[in-house]
Amino acid sequence: MEQDIELLLDICIEEMHKGKSIEECLAEYSQYASQLKPLLQLVEHIEALPQPAPSTEAISSTLINIGKEIAQLTITSETPVVRGKKRKTISFFNIFQKPKLMWAFSAALLFLVVLFSAATISANSVPGDILYPLKLATEKVKFLLTFDSEKKAELRLTFSDKRLQEMIAVFRQSGKLDTTLLKEMLDEAKLALEGNEIPTDKASIFAAKLSHVNAYQKDVLEKIRPQVNPSSRQIVDEAINMCDMRSRWMRRMMNEENEISPEGLDSTGSPQIMPRSKQKSNRRQWGPGCDWMR
Amino acid sequence: MKSVNKDLDDDILLQLLVDVKADDTKAIGKLCDHFLPKVYRFIYYRVKKIEDAEDLTSEVCLRVLQSIQEQKGSFHAWIYRIASNMITDHYRRRAVRSTVKSIGDSIEEIDDHSNTAIELLEQQELRQNLSQLTEEQQQVIVLKFIEGYKTDEIADVIGKSTVAVRAIQFRALTTMRTMFNEEGQRRNEGKN
């Protein structure tokens, strides 16, 4: 008798997990309904509770520990051992005769390996994943540790591409367009140009890259547009136009690099041409004066 | 009814484990991404403090990484067994294992910015009631109703037959129902 009700309770729970209501389950086992009902209601209550999630600090701390562990395993596996003893090697580390310096160097090395491991671990995460904040934090650190303005601009382009990949991943998973990621993708591409000084001799190469990135983004957006919810299509259309305009302007800039005004587009939407005599020499500020973004 | 937590497909999990065993850090990331919240929830309802839940989750992840090469059979069973052992060790270390019942009386307020006060209260109430169940009953309730495992999968994790798991589940729910009823009565008396 007791085994019967235990089995019936389990069957009802499985049925509820498949979508049946408590009443539907009880209808099949009406003779046990009075016993089963309060237990099934309790199950429903427990399953409706919000689920706890670890804090971002805890996740970061765990990942750092994992990074340390990976680093430790890597170092251990790479240390050659001969007959139970470490082989004496002449290496870069022998340069440090002083233990303090050696410790400092080891700590710095470990820190770098941990950072690298954490970055790799979170590389494929998308918004909603617990590792995503770590990915963004790693990007910020990477950007802050980059001092060359050309490399900073390149990083911005990389981030823009990452946002696009994430937007596609989210779209594939949920069928919904993440407009925040779309905006960030456009913003990063904008900042690649606006926030950094590009040396004049590299300007046309960089313009080619930007043109390519914008054209690629436009293609991708055009491909996903038919599958996007009609209410979001206007946003996609605006983004497609923006990418197209940027790409065209960059192509033109590439071709006429020395003649285009950094003041941006004229009233017709075409790039303004500035006489060579008015151009600044040496490094060009592709900064806030560049009003190519609407 | 809210859908229970979905698991990775067996094939994907198998491939992931192969990659993790080959020291693929991206695969380690994916595995952490999937199992870290599960392990956390499993531990969360069974320890006294939220900091302990976070620390133990971190320890479980490390233990998994350290001994992944020795892992055989069901990965779910293996990881939850590690978590269970960690929880047992945790109570043993603090010498409170024999007074698990008293935990319910001193469940701490949870400082979690992501949840509303009502959600936190409900979670706390469940934690409090769970802490008064036996260890096996706690495991079954969390795995079944928080993580959404099936009876045979839980049997695999806790090393019991499906008949035994059903019996544990029935007794646990009956005990919890009694506790909820008593709490309801106390609240009503308080209002009156």
XYZ file of C-alpha atoms in Angstrom:
486
model
C 0.000 0.000 0.000
C 2.759 2.445 1.030
C 4.862 1.401 -1.951
C 1.857 2.045 -4.165
C 1.460 5.610 -3.034
C 5.208 6.259 -3.266
C 5.132 5.009 -6.843
C 1.986 6.972 -7.685
C 3.470 10.155 -6.223
C 6.542 9.680 -8.393
C 4.440 9.028 -11.490
C 2.365 12.159 -10.828
C 5.519 14.275 -10.368
C 6.925 12.991 -13.668
C 3.606 13.788 -15.343
C 3.667 17.298 -13.873
C 7.175 17.762 -15.245
C 5.748 16.866 -18.643
C 3.128 19.602 -18.309
C 0.107 18.017 -16.649
C -1.741 19.913 -13.940
C -2.248 18.527 -10.431
C -5.959 18.008 -11.141
C -5.221 16.032 -14.304
C -2.839 13.770 -12.397
C -5.240 13.275 -9.517
C -8.115 12.424 -11.857
C -6.281 9.253 -12.819
C -5.745 8.142 -9.214
C -8.849 9.501 -7.518
C -8.733 6.987 -4.657
C -5.389 8.448 -3.538
C -6.251 12.067 -4.322
C -6.566 13.220 -0.706
C -3.077 11.936 0.123
C -1.399 12.980 -3.097
C -2.845 16.477 -3.464
C -1.015 18.256 -0.582
C 2.281 16.636 -1.586
C 1.903 17.633 -5.227
C 0.996 21.172 -4.185
C 4.174 21.279 -2.112
C 6.182 20.077 -5.124
C 4.630 22.839 -7.210
C 5.543 25.390 -4.552
C 9.164 24.231 -4.292
C 9.630 24.222 -8.063
C 8.142 27.689 -8.392
C 10.709 29.172 -6.015
C 13.312 31.504 -7.503
C 16.644 29.823 -7.911
C 19.666 31.087 -6.046
C 22.730 32.017 -8.066
C 26.312 32.533 -6.918
C 27.521 36.133 -6.742
C 29.795 37.532 -9.453
C 32.590 37.829 -6.862
C 32.247 34.141 -6.013
C 32.339 33.166 -9.681
C 35.408 35.313 -10.309
C 37.106 33.892 -7.246
C 36.313 30.337 -8.378
C 37.648 31.026 -11.853
C 40.813 32.522 -10.457
C 41.275 29.393 -8.357
C 40.676 27.247 -11.419
C 43.126 29.387 -13.370
C 45.715 28.881 -10.615
C 45.075 25.159 -10.688
C 45.496 25.019 -14.463
C 48.676 27.070 -14.149
C 49.951 24.737 -11.434
C 49.148 21.666 -13.511
C 50.829 23.201 -16.554
C 53.949 24.129 -14.607
C 54.104 20.712 -12.919
C 53.663 18.833 -16.167
C 56.354 20.892 -17.864
C 58.964 20.435 -15.124
C 61.287 17.647 -16.315
C 61.943 14.967 -13.705
C 64.807 12.477 -13.816
C 64.739 9.525 -11.437
C 62.575 11.331 -8.958
C 64.708 14.463 -8.949
C 64.210 17.662 -10.844
C 66.659 17.904 -13.689
C 69.127 20.744 -13.296
C 68.578 22.952 -16.294
C 70.252 26.059 -17.520
C 67.330 28.333 -18.152
C 66.113 31.879 -18.066
C 65.160 31.391 -14.403
C 68.797 30.844 -13.453
C 69.372 34.502 -14.210
C 67.729 35.297 -10.919
C 70.147 34.467 -8.214
C 68.246 36.386 -5.594
C 65.271 34.497 -4.098
C 63.158 37.659 -3.716
C 63.470 38.520 -7.379
C 62.723 34.943 -8.269
C 59.576 34.988 -6.155
C 58.437 38.273 -7.684
C 59.013 36.935 -11.166
C 57.184 33.690 -10.369
C 54.236 35.589 -8.880
C 54.007 37.824 -11.939
C 54.218 34.813 -14.235
C 51.533 32.997 -12.255
C 49.314 36.081 -12.376
C 49.655 36.248 -16.149
C 48.889 32.543 -16.561
C 45.852 32.895 -14.280
C 44.630 35.903 -16.251
C 45.154 34.073 -19.512
C 43.343 30.979 -18.235
C 40.408 33.030 -16.961
C 40.179 34.829 -20.304
C 40.263 31.575 -22.266
C 37.711 29.914 -20.010
C 35.215 32.721 -20.503
C 35.939 33.319 -24.199
C 32.832 31.601 -25.562
C 30.352 32.945 -23.039
C 27.340 35.035 -24.057
C 25.071 37.381 -22.072
C 23.209 35.326 -19.505
C 26.142 32.963 -18.940
C 27.734 33.237 -15.558
C 31.152 33.721 -17.168
C 30.068 36.659 -19.334
C 30.909 39.408 -16.797
C 34.397 37.900 -16.561
C 34.732 38.074 -20.336
C 33.826 41.774 -20.320
C 36.172 42.431 -17.402
C 38.994 40.669 -19.242
C 38.341 42.843 -22.294
C 38.506 45.980 -20.170
C 41.792 44.906 -18.587
C 43.194 44.090 -22.005
C 42.152 47.496 -23.309
C 43.587 49.329 -20.304
C 46.891 47.480 -20.657
C 47.149 48.485 -24.321
C 48.903 51.817 -24.776
C 49.411 52.016 -28.517
C 46.494 53.900 -30.079
C 46.528 51.815 -33.236
C 46.325 48.603 -31.212
C 43.552 50.124 -29.118
C 41.596 50.805 -32.288
C 42.222 47.215 -33.426
C 40.945 45.980 -30.067
C 37.780 48.004 -30.483
C 37.197 46.287 -33.812
C 37.758 42.904 -32.167
C 35.240 43.761 -29.439
C 32.760 44.886 -32.083
C 33.145 41.537 -33.829
C 32.724 39.689 -30.527
C 29.457 41.514 -29.820
C 28.251 40.468 -33.267
C 29.154 36.825 -32.637
C 27.420 36.952 -29.247
C 24.336 38.532 -30.814
C 24.196 35.676 -33.340
C 24.692 33.065 -30.605
C 21.894 34.588 -28.513
C 19.674 34.830 -31.594
C 20.260 31.154 -32.396
C 19.534 30.116 -28.815
C 16.477 32.224 -28.108
C 15.273 33.457 -31.499
C 15.323 36.993 -30.095
C 17.430 39.916 -31.219
C 19.529 41.344 -28.395
C 19.393 45.056 -29.220
C 21.878 45.901 -26.458
C 24.505 43.754 -28.154
C 23.635 45.303 -31.506
C 24.120 48.780 -30.069
C 27.396 47.756 -28.414
C 28.599 46.290 -31.703
C 27.966 49.615 -33.458
C 29.401 51.628 -30.560
C 32.631 49.638 -30.484
C 33.105 50.131 -34.229
C 32.453 53.835 -33.737
C 34.940 54.059 -30.876
C 37.551 52.268 -32.982
C 37.583 55.304 -35.210
C 36.636 58.119 -32.884
C 38.632 57.423 -29.793
C 42.059 56.805 -31.301
C 44.699 58.599 -33.266
C 45.847 56.542 -36.224
C 49.230 57.371 -37.772
C 48.775 58.789 -41.264
C 50.819 56.030 -42.897
C 48.500 53.392 -41.387
C 45.277 55.279 -42.045
C 44.385 53.674 -45.356
C 45.031 50.157 -44.017
C 42.879 50.879 -41.004
C 40.160 52.380 -43.200
C 40.227 49.157 -45.262
C 39.772 47.090 -42.107
C 36.923 49.263 -40.881
C 35.278 49.124 -44.278
C 35.556 45.330 -44.290
C 34.209 45.014 -40.730
C 31.238 47.261 -41.481
C 30.470 45.457 -44.741
C 30.627 42.108 -42.951
C 28.340 43.344 -40.175
C 25.913 44.642 -42.776
C 25.893 41.248 -44.567
C 25.251 39.361 -41.353
C 22.438 41.700 -40.329
C 20.839 41.370 -43.759
C 20.936 37.581 -43.427
C 19.254 37.488 -40.032
C 16.756 40.267 -40.819
C 14.021 37.985 -42.300
C 14.075 35.821 -39.157
C 13.888 38.751 -36.768
C 10.608 39.593 -35.061
C 8.817 42.231 -37.221
C 8.792 44.658 -34.281
C 12.615 44.643 -34.208
C 13.131 44.939 -37.961
C 13.243 48.700 -37.936
C 16.208 48.602 -35.553
C 17.943 46.066 -37.788
C 17.265 48.230 -40.826
C 18.756 51.268 -39.122
C 21.821 49.237 -38.149
C 22.176 47.907 -41.714
C 22.017 51.467 -43.089
C 24.574 52.647 -40.578
C 26.989 49.813 -41.397
C 26.482 50.429 -45.107
C 27.130 54.154 -44.758
C 30.231 53.557 -42.660
C 31.554 50.947 -45.043
C 31.048 53.175 -48.090
C 32.665 56.104 -46.387
C 35.632 54.056 -45.283
C 36.089 52.685 -48.806
C 36.086 56.184 -50.171
C 38.436 57.311 -47.460
C 40.741 54.463 -48.355
C 40.830 55.530 -51.988
C 41.128 59.209 -51.356
C 42.835 59.028 -48.024
C 44.713 62.236 -48.432
C 41.796 64.257 -49.605
C 38.964 63.452 -47.234
C 38.051 65.852 -44.489
C 37.920 64.482 -40.983
C 34.938 66.765 -40.521
C 32.863 63.926 -41.919
C 29.886 63.784 -44.219
C 28.361 66.735 -46.000
C 24.662 67.531 -46.102
C 24.055 64.976 -48.888
C 25.611 62.198 -46.863
C 28.772 62.059 -48.983
C 32.173 62.477 -47.430
C 33.544 66.012 -47.540
C 36.780 66.543 -49.357
C 39.356 68.778 -47.752
C 42.229 70.391 -49.643
C 45.578 68.836 -48.901
C 46.896 72.178 -47.709
C 44.425 72.174 -44.814
C 45.260 68.705 -43.626
C 47.332 68.237 -40.516
C 50.566 66.447 -41.088
C 52.086 63.585 -39.121
C 49.226 61.982 -37.122
C 45.591 62.525 -37.899
C 43.027 62.903 -35.155
C 40.168 60.624 -36.147
C 38.482 61.832 -33.054
C 35.321 63.629 -31.994
C 35.522 65.953 -34.970
C 34.793 62.992 -37.163
C 31.049 63.230 -37.391
C 30.377 60.169 -39.497
C 28.098 58.614 -36.910
C 24.554 59.764 -36.677
C 4.811 24.781 -13.178
C 8.252 26.175 -13.819
C 10.426 24.049 -16.063
C 13.200 22.354 -14.191
C 16.848 22.893 -15.045
C 17.776 21.446 -18.371
C 20.825 19.306 -18.682
C 23.379 18.934 -21.443
C 22.766 16.221 -23.993
C 24.727 13.069 -23.194
C 26.709 13.306 -26.437
C 27.666 16.941 -25.842
C 28.648 16.190 -22.258
C 30.757 13.217 -23.345
C 32.617 15.302 -25.928
C 33.068 18.070 -23.377
C 34.580 15.637 -20.908
C 36.964 14.302 -23.536
C 38.067 17.885 -24.256
C 38.414 18.722 -20.561
C 40.525 15.627 -19.998
C 42.734 16.804 -22.851
C 43.256 20.074 -20.909
C 41.177 22.161 -23.292
C 40.617 25.320 -21.233
C 37.605 26.408 -23.292
C 35.951 23.086 -22.532
C 36.753 23.592 -18.839
C 35.011 26.959 -19.135
C 31.930 25.399 -20.698
C 31.817 22.662 -18.093
C 32.121 25.236 -15.277
C 29.484 27.396 -16.903
C 27.046 24.516 -16.884
C 27.792 22.816 -13.599
C 28.858 25.685 -11.331
C 25.288 27.014 -10.820
C 23.980 23.458 -10.356
C 26.571 22.608 -7.753
C 25.951 25.944 -6.052
C 22.210 25.318 -5.816
C 22.821 21.792 -4.537
C 25.061 23.137 -1.778
C 23.099 26.345 -1.122
C 20.104 24.542 0.353
C 22.241 22.364 2.551
C 24.602 24.713 4.350
C 24.162 27.424 6.908
C 25.832 30.432 5.302
C 25.873 31.753 1.780
C 29.661 32.269 2.014
C 30.027 28.585 2.866
C 27.942 27.677 -0.190
C 30.208 29.798 -2.404
C 33.426 28.485 -0.859
C 32.294 24.876 -1.095
C 31.199 25.352 -4.718
C 34.653 26.673 -5.493
C 36.252 23.715 -3.708
C 34.084 21.251 -5.617
C 35.096 22.822 -8.938
C 38.752 22.535 -7.995
C 38.351 18.935 -6.854
C 36.603 18.118 -10.127
C 39.442 19.645 -12.105
C 42.094 17.882 -10.025
C 40.556 14.444 -10.356
C 38.845 14.667 -13.730
C 41.275 12.138 -15.220
C 40.020 9.518 -12.757
C 36.338 10.176 -13.520
C 34.394 7.164 -14.787
C 30.705 6.407 -15.233
C 28.005 9.023 -14.788
C 29.480 12.501 -14.555
C 26.401 13.847 -12.749
C 26.596 11.152 -10.111
C 30.312 11.773 -9.727
C 30.122 15.551 -9.339
C 27.205 15.430 -6.872
C 29.008 12.755 -4.866
C 32.005 15.076 -4.623
C 29.695 17.904 -3.528
C 28.001 15.687 -0.952
C 31.341 14.578 0.455
C 32.444 18.206 0.643
C 29.317 19.143 2.574
C 29.863 16.243 4.959
C 33.498 17.256 5.445
C 32.408 20.835 5.969
C 30.121 19.867 8.855
C 32.676 17.449 10.221
C 35.302 20.185 10.222
C 33.010 22.462 12.146
C 31.963 19.651 14.454
C 28.315 20.430 14.020
C 27.295 17.409 12.041
C 25.516 15.916 15.035
C 23.504 19.076 15.485
C 22.357 19.612 11.948
C 18.885 20.230 13.348
C 20.046 23.399 15.036
C 21.058 24.883 11.699
C 17.434 25.568 10.934
C 17.211 27.790 13.963
C 20.038 30.000 12.860
C 19.818 30.293 9.087
C 21.484 33.557 8.231
C 19.996 36.397 6.272
C 21.223 36.177 2.724
C 22.740 39.254 1.253
C 22.018 38.591 -2.382
C 21.370 41.675 -4.480
C 19.878 39.692 -7.336
C 16.751 38.586 -5.484
C 13.833 40.420 -4.000
C 13.035 40.265 -0.287
C 10.059 37.941 -0.821
C 12.105 35.571 -2.961
C 14.801 35.511 -0.330
C 12.300 34.784 2.406
C 10.874 31.880 0.426
C 14.320 30.515 -0.282
C 15.189 30.847 3.379
C 12.014 29.080 4.429
C 12.808 26.199 2.118
C 16.394 26.085 3.378
C 15.153 26.058 6.922
C 12.755 23.192 6.285
C 15.271 21.270 4.241
C 17.850 21.531 6.986
C 15.532 19.574 9.256
C 15.427 16.603 6.891
C 17.941 13.791 6.845
C 20.935 14.120 4.535
C 19.487 11.676 2.014
C 16.116 13.388 2.019
C 17.797 16.768 1.392
C 19.744 15.316 -1.535
C 16.644 13.813 -3.109
C 14.551 16.985 -2.742
C 17.227 19.278 -4.189
C 18.124 16.945 -7.049
C 14.515 16.250 -7.941
C 12.782 19.592 -7.499
C 15.557 22.155 -7.814
C 17.708 20.395 -10.411
C 14.999 18.365 -12.138
C 16.667 14.957 -12.179
C 14.608 11.813 -12.694
C 14.252 9.155 -10.035
C 16.618 6.686 -11.707
C 19.255 9.418 -12.138
C 18.988 10.318 -8.439
C 19.292 6.617 -7.580
C 22.557 6.642 -9.513
C 23.821 9.741 -7.677
C 23.038 8.589 -4.148
C 23.755 4.924 -4.781
C 20.282 3.573 -3.901
C 17.557 1.727 -5.779
C 14.719 3.661 -7.453
C 12.285 2.104 -4.956
C 14.391 3.481 -2.102
C 14.548 6.927 -3.745
C 10.749 6.992 -4.097
C 10.397 6.084 -0.425
C 12.859 8.821 0.598
C 11.049 11.318 -1.622
C 7.657 10.424 -0.137
C 8.887 10.691 3.453
C 10.713 13.954 2.770
C 7.666 15.589 1.189
C 5.390 14.351 3.957
C 7.727 15.764 6.623
C 8.027 19.077 4.794
C 4.283 19.292 4.335
C 3.841 18.886 8.082
C 6.422 21.592 8.717
C 4.761 24.010 6.278
C 1.375 23.323 7.872
C 2.742 23.991 11.355
C 4.336 27.226 10.158
C 1.064 28.273 8.562
C -0.764 27.599 11.797
C 1.788 29.590 13.792
C 1.453 32.506 11.376
C -2.320 32.445 11.623
C -2.131 32.373 15.428
C 0.278 35.308 15.302
C -2.140 37.311 13.158
C -5.011 36.566 15.501
